[in-house]
Coordinates of C-alpha atoms (C1' of nucleotides) in Angstrom, one line a residue:
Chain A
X1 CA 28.0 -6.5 -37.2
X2 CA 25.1 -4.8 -36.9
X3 CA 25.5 -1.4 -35.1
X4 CA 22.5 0.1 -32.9
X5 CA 22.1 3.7 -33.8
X6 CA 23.4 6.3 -30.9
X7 CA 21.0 7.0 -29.4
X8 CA 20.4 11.1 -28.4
X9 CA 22.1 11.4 -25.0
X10 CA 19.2 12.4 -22.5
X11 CA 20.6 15.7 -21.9
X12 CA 17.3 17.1 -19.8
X13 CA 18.2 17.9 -16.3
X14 CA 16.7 16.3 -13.4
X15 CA 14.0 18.8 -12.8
X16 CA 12.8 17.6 -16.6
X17 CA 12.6 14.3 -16.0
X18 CA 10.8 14.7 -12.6
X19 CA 8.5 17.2 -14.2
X20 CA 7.4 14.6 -16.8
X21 CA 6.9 12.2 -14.5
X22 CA 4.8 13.9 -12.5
X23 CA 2.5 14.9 -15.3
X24 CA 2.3 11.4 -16.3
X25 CA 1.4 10.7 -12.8
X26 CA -1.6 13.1 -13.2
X27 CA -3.0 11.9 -16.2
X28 CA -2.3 7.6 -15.3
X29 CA -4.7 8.5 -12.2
X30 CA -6.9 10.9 -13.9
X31 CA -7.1 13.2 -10.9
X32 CA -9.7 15.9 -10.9
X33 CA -9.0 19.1 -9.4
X34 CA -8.8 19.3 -5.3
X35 CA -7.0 15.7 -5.5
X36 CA -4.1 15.7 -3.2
X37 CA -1.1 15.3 -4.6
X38 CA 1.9 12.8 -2.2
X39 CA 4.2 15.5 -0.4
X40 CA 7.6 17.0 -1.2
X41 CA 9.5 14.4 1.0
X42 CA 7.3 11.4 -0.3
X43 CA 8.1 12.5 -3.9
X44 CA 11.7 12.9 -3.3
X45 CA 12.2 9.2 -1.9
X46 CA 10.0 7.3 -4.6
X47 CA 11.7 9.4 -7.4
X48 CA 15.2 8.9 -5.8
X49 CA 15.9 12.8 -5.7
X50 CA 16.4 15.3 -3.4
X51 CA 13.4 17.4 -2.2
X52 CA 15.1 20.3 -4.2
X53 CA 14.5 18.9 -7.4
X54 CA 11.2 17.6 -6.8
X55 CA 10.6 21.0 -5.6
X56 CA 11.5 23.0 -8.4
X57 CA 9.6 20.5 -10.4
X58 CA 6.5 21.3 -8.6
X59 CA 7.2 25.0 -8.9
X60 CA 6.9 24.4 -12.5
X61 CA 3.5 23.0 -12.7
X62 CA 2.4 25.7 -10.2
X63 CA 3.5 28.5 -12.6
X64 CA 1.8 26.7 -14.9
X65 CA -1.7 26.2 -12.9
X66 CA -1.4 22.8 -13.0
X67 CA -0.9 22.7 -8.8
X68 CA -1.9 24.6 -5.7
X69 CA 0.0 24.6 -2.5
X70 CA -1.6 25.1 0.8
X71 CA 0.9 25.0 3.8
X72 CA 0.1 21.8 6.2
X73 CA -2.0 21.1 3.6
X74 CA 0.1 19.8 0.8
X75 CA -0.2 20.2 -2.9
X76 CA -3.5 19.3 -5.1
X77 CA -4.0 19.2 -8.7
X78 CA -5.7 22.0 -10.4
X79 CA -7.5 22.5 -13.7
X80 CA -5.0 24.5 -15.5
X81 CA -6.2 28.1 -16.2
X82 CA -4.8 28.2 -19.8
X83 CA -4.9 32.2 -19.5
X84 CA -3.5 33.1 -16.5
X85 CA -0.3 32.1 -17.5
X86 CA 0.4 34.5 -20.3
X87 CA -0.9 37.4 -17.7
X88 CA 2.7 37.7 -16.6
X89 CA 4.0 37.7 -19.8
X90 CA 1.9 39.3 -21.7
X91 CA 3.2 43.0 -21.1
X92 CA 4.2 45.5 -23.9
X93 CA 7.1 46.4 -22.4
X94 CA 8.5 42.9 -22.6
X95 CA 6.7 41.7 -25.8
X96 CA 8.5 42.5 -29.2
X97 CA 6.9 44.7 -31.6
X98 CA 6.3 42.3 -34.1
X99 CA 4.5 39.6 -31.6
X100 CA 2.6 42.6 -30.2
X101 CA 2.0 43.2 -34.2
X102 CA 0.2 39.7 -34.2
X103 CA -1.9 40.0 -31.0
X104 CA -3.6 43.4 -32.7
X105 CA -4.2 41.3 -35.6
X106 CA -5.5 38.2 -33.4
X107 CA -8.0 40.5 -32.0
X108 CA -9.2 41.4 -35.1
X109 CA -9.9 38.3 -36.1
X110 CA -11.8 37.4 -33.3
X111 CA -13.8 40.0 -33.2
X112 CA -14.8 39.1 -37.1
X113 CA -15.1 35.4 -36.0
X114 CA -17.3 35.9 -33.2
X115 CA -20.5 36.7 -34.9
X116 CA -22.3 33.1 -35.0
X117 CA -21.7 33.3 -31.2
X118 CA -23.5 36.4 -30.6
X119 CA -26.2 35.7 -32.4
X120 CA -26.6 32.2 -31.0
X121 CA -26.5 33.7 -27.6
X122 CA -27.9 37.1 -27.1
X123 CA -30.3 38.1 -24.5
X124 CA -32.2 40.9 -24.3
X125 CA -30.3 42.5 -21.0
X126 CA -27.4 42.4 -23.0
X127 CA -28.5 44.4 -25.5
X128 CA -30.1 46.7 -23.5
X129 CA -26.5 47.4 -22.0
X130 CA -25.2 48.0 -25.1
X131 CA -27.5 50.1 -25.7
X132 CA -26.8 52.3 -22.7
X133 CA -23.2 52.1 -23.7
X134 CA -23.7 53.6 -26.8
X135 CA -25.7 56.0 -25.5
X136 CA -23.2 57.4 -23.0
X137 CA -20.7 57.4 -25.4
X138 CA -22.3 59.4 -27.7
X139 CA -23.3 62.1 -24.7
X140 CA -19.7 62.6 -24.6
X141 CA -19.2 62.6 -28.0
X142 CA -19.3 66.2 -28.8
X143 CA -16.4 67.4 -27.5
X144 CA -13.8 64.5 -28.9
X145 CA -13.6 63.3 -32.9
X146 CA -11.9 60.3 -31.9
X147 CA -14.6 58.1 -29.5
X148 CA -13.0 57.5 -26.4
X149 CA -10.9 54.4 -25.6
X150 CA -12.7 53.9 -22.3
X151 CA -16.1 53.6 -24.1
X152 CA -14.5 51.3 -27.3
X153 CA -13.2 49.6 -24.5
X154 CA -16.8 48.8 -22.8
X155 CA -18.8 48.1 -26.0
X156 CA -16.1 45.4 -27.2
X157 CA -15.4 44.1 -24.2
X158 CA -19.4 43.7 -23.7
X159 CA -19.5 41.7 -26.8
X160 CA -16.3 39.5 -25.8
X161 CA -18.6 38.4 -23.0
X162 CA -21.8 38.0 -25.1
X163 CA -19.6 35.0 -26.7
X164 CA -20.5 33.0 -23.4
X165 CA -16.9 31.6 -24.0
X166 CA -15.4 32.0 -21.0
X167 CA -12.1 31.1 -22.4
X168 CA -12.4 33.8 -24.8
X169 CA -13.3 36.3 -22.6
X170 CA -10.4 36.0 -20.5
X171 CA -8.2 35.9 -23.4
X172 CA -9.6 39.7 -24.5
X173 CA -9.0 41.0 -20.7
X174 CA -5.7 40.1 -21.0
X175 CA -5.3 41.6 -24.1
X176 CA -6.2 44.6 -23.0
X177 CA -3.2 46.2 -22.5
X178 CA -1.8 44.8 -26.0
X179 CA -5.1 46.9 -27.8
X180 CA -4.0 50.4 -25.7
X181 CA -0.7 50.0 -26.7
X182 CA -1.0 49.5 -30.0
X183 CA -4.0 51.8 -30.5
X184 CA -1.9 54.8 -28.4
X185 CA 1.2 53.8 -30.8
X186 CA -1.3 54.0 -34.1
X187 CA -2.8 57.4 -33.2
X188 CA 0.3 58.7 -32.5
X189 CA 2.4 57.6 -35.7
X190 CA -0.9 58.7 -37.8
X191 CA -2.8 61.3 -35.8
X192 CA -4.9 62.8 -38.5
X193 CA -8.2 61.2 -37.8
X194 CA -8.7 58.3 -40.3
X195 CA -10.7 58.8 -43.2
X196 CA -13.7 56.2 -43.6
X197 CA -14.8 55.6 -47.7
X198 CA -17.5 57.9 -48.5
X199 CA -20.9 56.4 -46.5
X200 CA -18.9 53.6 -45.0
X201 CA -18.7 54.3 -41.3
X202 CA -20.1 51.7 -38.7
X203 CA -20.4 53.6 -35.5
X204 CA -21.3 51.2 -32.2
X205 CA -24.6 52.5 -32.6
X206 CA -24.9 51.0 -36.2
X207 CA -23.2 47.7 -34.8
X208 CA -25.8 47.3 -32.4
X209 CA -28.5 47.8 -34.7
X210 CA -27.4 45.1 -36.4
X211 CA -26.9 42.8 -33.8
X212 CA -30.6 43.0 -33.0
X213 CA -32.3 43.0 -36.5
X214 CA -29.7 41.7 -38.1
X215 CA -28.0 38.3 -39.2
X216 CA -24.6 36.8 -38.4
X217 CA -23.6 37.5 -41.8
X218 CA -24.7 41.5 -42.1
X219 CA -23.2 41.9 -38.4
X220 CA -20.0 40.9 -39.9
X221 CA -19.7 42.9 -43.4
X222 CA -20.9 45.7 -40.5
X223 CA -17.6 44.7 -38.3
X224 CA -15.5 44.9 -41.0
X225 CA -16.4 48.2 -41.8
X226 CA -16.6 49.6 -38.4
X227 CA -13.0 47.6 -37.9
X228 CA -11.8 49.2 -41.1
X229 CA -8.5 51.7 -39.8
X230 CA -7.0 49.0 -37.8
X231 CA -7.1 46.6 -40.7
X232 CA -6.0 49.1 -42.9
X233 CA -3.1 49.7 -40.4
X234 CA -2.6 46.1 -40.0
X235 CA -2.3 45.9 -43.8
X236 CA -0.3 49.1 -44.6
X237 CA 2.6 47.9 -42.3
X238 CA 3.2 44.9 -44.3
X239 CA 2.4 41.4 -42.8
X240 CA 5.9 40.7 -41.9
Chain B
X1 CA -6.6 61.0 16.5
X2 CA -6.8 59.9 13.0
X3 CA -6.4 56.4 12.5
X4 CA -4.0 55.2 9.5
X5 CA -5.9 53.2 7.5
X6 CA -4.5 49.7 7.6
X7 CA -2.8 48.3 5.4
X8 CA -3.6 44.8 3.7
X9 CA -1.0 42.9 5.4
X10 CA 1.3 41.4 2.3
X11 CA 0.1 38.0 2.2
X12 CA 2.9 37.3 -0.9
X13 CA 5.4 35.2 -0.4
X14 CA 9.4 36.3 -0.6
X15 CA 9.5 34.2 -3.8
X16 CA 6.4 36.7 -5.0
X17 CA 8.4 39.7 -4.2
X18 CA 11.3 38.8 -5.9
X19 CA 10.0 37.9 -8.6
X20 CA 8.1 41.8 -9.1
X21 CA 11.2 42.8 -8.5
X22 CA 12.9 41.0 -11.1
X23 CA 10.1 41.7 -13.3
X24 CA 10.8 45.6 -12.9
X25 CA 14.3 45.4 -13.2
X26 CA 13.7 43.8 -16.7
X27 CA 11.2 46.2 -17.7
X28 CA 13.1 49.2 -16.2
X29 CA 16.5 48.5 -17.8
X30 CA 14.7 47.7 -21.5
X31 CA 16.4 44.3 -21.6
X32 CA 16.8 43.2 -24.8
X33 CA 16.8 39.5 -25.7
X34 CA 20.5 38.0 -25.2
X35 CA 21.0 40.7 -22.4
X36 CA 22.4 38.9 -19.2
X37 CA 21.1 39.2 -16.2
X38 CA 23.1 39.2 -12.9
X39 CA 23.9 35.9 -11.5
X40 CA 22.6 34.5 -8.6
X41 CA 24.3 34.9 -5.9
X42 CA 24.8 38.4 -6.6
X43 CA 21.1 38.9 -7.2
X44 CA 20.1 37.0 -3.7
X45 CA 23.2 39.3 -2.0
X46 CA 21.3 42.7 -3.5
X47 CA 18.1 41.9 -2.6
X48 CA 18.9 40.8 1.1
X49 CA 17.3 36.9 0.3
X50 CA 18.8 33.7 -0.2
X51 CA 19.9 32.0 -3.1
X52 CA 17.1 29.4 -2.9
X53 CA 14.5 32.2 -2.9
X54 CA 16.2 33.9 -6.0
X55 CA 16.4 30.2 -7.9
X56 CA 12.5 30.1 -7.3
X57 CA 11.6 33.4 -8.3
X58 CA 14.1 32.7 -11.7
X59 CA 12.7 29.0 -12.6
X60 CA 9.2 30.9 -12.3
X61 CA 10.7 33.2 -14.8
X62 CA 12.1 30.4 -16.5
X63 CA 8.7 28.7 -17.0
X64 CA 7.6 31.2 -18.2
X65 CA 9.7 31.7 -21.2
X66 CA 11.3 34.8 -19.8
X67 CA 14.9 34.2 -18.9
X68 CA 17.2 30.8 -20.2
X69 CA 20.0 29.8 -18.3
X70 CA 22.9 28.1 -19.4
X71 CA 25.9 26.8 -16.5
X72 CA 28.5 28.7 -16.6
X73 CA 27.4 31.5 -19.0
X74 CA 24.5 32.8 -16.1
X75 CA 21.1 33.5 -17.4
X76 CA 20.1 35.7 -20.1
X77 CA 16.5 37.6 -20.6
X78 CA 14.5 36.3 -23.7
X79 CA 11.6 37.3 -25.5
X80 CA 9.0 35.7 -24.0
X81 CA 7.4 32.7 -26.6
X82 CA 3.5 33.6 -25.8
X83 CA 2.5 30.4 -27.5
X84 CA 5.0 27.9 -25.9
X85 CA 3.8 28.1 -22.2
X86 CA 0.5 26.6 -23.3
X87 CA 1.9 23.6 -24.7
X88 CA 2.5 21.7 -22.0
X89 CA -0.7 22.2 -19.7
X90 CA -3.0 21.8 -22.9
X91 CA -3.1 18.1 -23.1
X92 CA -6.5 16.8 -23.3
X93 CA -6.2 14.7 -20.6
X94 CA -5.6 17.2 -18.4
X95 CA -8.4 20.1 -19.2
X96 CA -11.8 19.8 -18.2
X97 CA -14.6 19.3 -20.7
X98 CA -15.7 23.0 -21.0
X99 CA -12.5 24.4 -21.5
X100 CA -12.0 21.7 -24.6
X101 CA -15.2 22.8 -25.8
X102 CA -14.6 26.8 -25.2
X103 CA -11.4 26.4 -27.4
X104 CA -13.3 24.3 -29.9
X105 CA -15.5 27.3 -30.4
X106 CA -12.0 29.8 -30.5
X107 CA -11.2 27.8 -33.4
X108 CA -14.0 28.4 -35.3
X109 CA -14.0 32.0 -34.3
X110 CA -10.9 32.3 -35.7
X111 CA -11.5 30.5 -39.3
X112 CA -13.8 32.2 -39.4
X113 CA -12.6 35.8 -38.9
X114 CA -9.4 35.2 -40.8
X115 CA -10.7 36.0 -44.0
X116 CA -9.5 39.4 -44.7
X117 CA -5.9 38.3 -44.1
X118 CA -5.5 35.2 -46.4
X119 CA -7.2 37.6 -49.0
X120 CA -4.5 40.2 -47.9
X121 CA -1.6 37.6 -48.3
X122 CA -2.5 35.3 -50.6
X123 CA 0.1 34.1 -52.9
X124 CA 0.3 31.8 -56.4
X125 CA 2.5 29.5 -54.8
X126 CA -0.1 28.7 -51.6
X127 CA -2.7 28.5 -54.2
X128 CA -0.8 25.5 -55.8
X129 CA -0.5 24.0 -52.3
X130 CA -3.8 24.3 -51.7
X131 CA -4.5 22.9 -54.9
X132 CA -2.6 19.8 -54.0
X133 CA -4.1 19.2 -50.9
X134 CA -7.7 19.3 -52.5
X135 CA -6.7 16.8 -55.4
X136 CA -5.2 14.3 -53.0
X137 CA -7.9 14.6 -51.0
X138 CA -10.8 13.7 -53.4
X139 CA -8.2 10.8 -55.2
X140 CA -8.7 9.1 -51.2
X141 CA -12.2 10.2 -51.0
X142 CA -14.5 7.8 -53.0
X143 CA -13.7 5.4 -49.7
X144 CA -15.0 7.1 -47.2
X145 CA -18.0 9.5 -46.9
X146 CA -16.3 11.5 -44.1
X147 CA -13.3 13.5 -45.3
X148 CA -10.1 11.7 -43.8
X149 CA -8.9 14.2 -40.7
X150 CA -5.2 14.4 -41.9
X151 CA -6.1 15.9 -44.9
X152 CA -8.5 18.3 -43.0
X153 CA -5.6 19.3 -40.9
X154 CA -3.7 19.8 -44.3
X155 CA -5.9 22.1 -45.6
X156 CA -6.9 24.1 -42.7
X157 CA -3.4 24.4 -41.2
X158 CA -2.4 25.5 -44.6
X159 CA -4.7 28.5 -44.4
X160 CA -3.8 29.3 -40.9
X161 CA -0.2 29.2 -42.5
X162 CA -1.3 31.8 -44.9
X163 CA -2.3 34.1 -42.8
X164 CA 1.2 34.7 -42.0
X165 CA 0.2 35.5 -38.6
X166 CA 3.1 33.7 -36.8
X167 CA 1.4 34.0 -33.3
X168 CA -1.7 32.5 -34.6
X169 CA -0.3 29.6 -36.4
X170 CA 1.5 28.2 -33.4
X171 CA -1.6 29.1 -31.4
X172 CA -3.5 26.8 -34.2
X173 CA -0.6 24.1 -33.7
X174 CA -0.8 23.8 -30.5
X175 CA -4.7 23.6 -30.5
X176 CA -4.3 20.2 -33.0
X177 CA -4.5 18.2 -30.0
X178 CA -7.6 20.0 -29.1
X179 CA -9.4 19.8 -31.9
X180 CA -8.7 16.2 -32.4
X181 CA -10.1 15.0 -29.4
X182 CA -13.1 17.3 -29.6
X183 CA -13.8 15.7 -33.0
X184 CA -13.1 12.3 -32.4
X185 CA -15.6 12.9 -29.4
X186 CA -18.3 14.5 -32.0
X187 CA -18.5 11.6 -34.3
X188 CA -18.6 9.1 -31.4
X189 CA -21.6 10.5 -30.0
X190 CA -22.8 11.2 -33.1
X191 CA -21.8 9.1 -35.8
X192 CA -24.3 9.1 -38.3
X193 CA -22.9 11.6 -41.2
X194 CA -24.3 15.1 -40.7
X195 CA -27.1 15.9 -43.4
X196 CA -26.0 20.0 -44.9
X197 CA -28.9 22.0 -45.7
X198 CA -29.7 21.0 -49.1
X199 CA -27.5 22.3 -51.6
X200 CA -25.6 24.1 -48.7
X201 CA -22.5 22.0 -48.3
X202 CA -19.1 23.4 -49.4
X203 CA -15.7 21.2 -50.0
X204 CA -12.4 22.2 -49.5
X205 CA -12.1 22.7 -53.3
X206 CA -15.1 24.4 -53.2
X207 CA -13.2 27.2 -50.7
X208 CA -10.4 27.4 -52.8
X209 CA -12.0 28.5 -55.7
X210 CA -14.0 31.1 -53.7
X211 CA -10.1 31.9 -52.4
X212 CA -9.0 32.4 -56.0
X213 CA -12.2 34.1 -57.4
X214 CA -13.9 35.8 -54.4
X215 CA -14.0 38.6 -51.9
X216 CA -13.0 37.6 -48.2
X217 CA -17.3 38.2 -47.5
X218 CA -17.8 35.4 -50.0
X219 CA -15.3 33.2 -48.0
X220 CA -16.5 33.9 -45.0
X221 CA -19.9 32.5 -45.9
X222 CA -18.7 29.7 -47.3
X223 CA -16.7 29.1 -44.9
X224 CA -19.6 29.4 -42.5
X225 CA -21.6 26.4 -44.6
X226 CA -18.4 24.7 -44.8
X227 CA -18.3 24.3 -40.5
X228 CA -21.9 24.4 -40.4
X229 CA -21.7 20.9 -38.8
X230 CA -18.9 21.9 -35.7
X231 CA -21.2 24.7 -35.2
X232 CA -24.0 23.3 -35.2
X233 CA -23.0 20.7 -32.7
X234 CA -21.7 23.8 -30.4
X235 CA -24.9 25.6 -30.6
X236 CA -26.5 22.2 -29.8
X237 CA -25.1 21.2 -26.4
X238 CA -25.7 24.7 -25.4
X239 CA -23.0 27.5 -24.8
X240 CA -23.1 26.9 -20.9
Chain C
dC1 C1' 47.9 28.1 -36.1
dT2 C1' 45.6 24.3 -34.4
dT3 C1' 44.4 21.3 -30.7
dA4 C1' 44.3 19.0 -26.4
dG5 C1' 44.1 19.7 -21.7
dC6 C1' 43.3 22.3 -17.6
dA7 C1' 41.4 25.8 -14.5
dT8 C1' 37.5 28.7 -13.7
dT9 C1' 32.9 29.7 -12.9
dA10 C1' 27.8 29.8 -12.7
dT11 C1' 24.1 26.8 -12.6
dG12 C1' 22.4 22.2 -11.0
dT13 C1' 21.8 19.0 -7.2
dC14 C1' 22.0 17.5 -2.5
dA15 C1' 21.5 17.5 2.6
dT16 C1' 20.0 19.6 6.7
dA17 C1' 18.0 22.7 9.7
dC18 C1' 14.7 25.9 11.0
dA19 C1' 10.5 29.2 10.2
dT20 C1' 5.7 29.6 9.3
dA21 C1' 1.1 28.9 8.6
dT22 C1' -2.8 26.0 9.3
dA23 C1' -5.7 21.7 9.9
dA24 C1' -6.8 18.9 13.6
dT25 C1' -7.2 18.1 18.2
dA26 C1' -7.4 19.2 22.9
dT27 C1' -8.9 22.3 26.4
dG28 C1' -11.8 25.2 29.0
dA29 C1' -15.8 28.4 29.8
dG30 C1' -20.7 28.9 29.7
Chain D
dC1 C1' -23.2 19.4 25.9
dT2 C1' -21.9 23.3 22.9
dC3 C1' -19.1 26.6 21.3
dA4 C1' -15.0 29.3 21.4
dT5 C1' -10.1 29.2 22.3
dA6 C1' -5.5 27.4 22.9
dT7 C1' -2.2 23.8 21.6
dT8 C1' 0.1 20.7 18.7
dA9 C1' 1.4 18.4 14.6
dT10 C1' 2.7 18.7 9.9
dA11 C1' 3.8 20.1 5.1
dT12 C1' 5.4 23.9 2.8
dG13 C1' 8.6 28.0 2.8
dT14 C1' 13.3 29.8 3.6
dA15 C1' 18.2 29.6 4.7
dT16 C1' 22.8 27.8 4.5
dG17 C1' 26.7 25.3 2.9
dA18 C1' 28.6 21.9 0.2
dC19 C1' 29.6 19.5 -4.0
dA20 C1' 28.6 18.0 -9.1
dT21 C1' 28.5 19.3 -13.7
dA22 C1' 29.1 21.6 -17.9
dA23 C1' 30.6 25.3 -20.7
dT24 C1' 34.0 28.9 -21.3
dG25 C1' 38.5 30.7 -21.8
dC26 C1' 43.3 30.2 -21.1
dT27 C1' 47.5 27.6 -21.7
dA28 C1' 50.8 24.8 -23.5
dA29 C1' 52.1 21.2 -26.6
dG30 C1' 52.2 19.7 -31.5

DNA sequence: CTTAGCATTATGTCATACATATAATATGAG
DNA sequence: CTCATATTATATGTATGACATAATGCTAAG
C-alpha cells in the first residue's frame, strides 16, 4: 500500500498562522494605505481565536509598519516604511562587529554606485550647497589634519539626497551611527593620519569639481580615490 | 516667579516605555547572544507593569529579531538579523510603486559600486562558476533574443555572492522579488527589445573576461553599458 | 548506563473586566 | 443659524487570573 509522506507537523503557533492570514487578507483586497482594517473583537470571532492572539498578531505588523492604530478609531493598513524598522535595531551597541563590518562596506559601495544618479539629477542649488560646505570646511581646516566628521558628515549626506532616492536616503541616516562608530573605532586602532599615494588625494573640494564638469565615470575613479583609507581598511582586515 | 518650562506631556504608551527600558537593559548589561533574559513575570513584577504589557513590549522585540523565546527555557537575547525583518513586509504586493522603483535603482547602485570588492575577493573557483553560468546561458540563448531571467539571477547573484559581503547578499536575496516584478513590469510596458548604443552592449561573458583581465574601473564601465537599459528606463520615467 | 515516564516551569492562549482616548453627536451660547 | 463646548459611544490599551502546552531535568525501572 501506498504510504502518503508525513507530512511536517504545523508547528507555528497561533499568532503565526493569524499573522499570515492577515497579510493574505491585505494583499486578496489590495488595500491602499488609510483602509480600515475589521477590529480586534471582529477578527478574533471570524479567526476562531481569542482577541489575545489576534492582538499580538496585529502587534506584529505594527512593528513592522505594515498597521496603524488609532484608539476609537481602529487599525488601517499602512505602506510599510521598509527603513524604519531597522532604526531600532540598528545600534552599535547591539550589532556584532562583523555585521557592523558589512554595513561600513555597504556604504561604500553605495556611495561608488551612486554616481549615474547624481549626474542624472543635479541641480544647480545643490551644488551651490556643496559648495558652501566645502567652503566652511576648509575655513576650519587649519587647525585639524583630519577634516571634521561633522563636515564629512554634511557633504555625504548632501549627496545621499542628491540621489532623489528617498529610499536610499533614509537608509544613509540610519546608518549614521554605524559610519561614527566604525570611523571613531578606525582612527583609534590606526591614529597616524593615513597616507594617500603620492598626488592621489580627492578632497570634497576636488569631488565637487567633478561633479559639475565632470562625468559619471571620472566622479567615480574620483570617489574611489577620495574613499581610498576606508577601503584600504575594509581590505586590510580581511573580508571575513 | 519663574515658570518651569513644561514638559511635553509623554504621549508613549506603557508598552513604549518598556520596551526603552528593555532596550537599555540589553545595551547596558552587554548581552551577548544566548544570554537569557529575565522571565516575564519577574520582569512585569520589577518594572511595576503587567504581564501583558511586558509580553507586548517582548514580541516587539521579538519582531524585531532581538530576543527568541522558547517555553520553558525563557527568552534569550540574539543578534539582531538586520536583513530578516524586511522579508516579510517586502512583498510586491504590498509596497507602493515608488518604493519598488527606489529599490530598483538601490540595486543598480550597488552593482554598480561593488566593483572594488569582487576584484578584492575574487577567487579561481568563482571564476569557473561564472564560467558555467555564461556557457549555459548562451547554449539556451539562440531561442530567445532577451537573455532568460534565471540565468540573469545566476549570474548576478553569483557576483553578489562574491563580494563576500554577507549583509549584502541577503539584502540582494531578499530584493529578488523586487527586481522581478519591476522587470517583468519593464518589458510589459515596453516590450520591444532595447536597441544598445552601437557597439556598446556587453554580455555576461563579456563581464567576466573584464573580471579576469581588468581593473575594477574597467568593470565598472562595463558594467554600466551592461545595465544601460534598467538605467535608462529609471532615468526615463523621471526620479520623482 | 540507558530509557521511559513524570513533575516542573516559562511561554502560549483564553476570558473578562476596566481604563483611556477620541470620533461623533448632542447641547447650549451668541 | 453658526460656532464652540460638553456628552456619549466605541475601539484600543492595560490588568488580572486561569489553564494549555511544550521542553527540561529528575527519577525510577530495565
Amino acid at each position: 500500500m501506498e504510504l502518503k509522506k508525513l507530512e511536517p507537523v504545523g508547528t507555528e503557533s497561533l499568532v503565526d498562522k493569524v499573522e499570515s492570514r492577515l497579510l493574505k487578507y491585505f494583499k486578496d483586497n489590495e488595500l491602499v494605505p488609510g483602509d480600515a482594517i475589521p477590529k480586534e473583537i471582529d477578527l478574533a470571532n471570524s479567526l476562531g481565536v481569542s482577541r489575545t492572539v489576534v492582538r499580538e498578531a496585529l502587534l506584529r505588523l505594527r512593528t513592522l509598519g505594515l498597521v496603524e492604530s488609532k484608539k476609537r478609531r481602529g487599525m488601517i493598513f499602512k505602506q510599510p516604511d521598509i527603513i524604519n524598522n531597522f532604526a531600532r535595531v540598528l545600534d552599535p551597541t547591539l550589532l556584532g562587529e562583523d555585521t557592523m563590518k558589512q554595513l561600513f562596506e555597504l556604504r561604500l559601495i553605495l556611495e561608488m554606485g551612486m554616481a549615474d544618479f547624481l549626474f542624472e539629477n543635479r541641480q544647480q542649488k545643490d551644488l551651490e550647497e556643496l559648495e558652501r560646505i566645502v567652503a566652511e570646511e576648509e575655513a576650519t581646516a587649519t587647525q585639524k589634519i583630519r577634516f571634521s566628521l561633522d563636515k564629512e558628515i554634511a557633504f555625504h549626506g548632501k549627496l545621499y539626497q542628491m540621489s532623489n532616492n528617498v529610499t536610499l536616503q533614509k537608509f544613509q541616516d540610519l546608518l549614521l551611527p554605524v559610519f561614527n562608530y566604525v570611523y571613531l573605532k578606525e582612527t583609534k586602532t590606526n591614529p597616524d593620519v593615513y597616507h594617500y599615494s603620492e598626488g592621489e588625494f580627492v578632497s570634497h573640494g576636488m569631488l565637487l569639481d567633478v561633479l559639475k564638469k565632470g562625468t559619471p565615470e571620472s566622479f567615480r575613479n574620483a570617489m574611489r580615490r577620495h574613499l581610498e583609507p576606508h577601503f584600504d581598511h575594509a581590505f586590510r582586515n580581511g573580508s571575513r
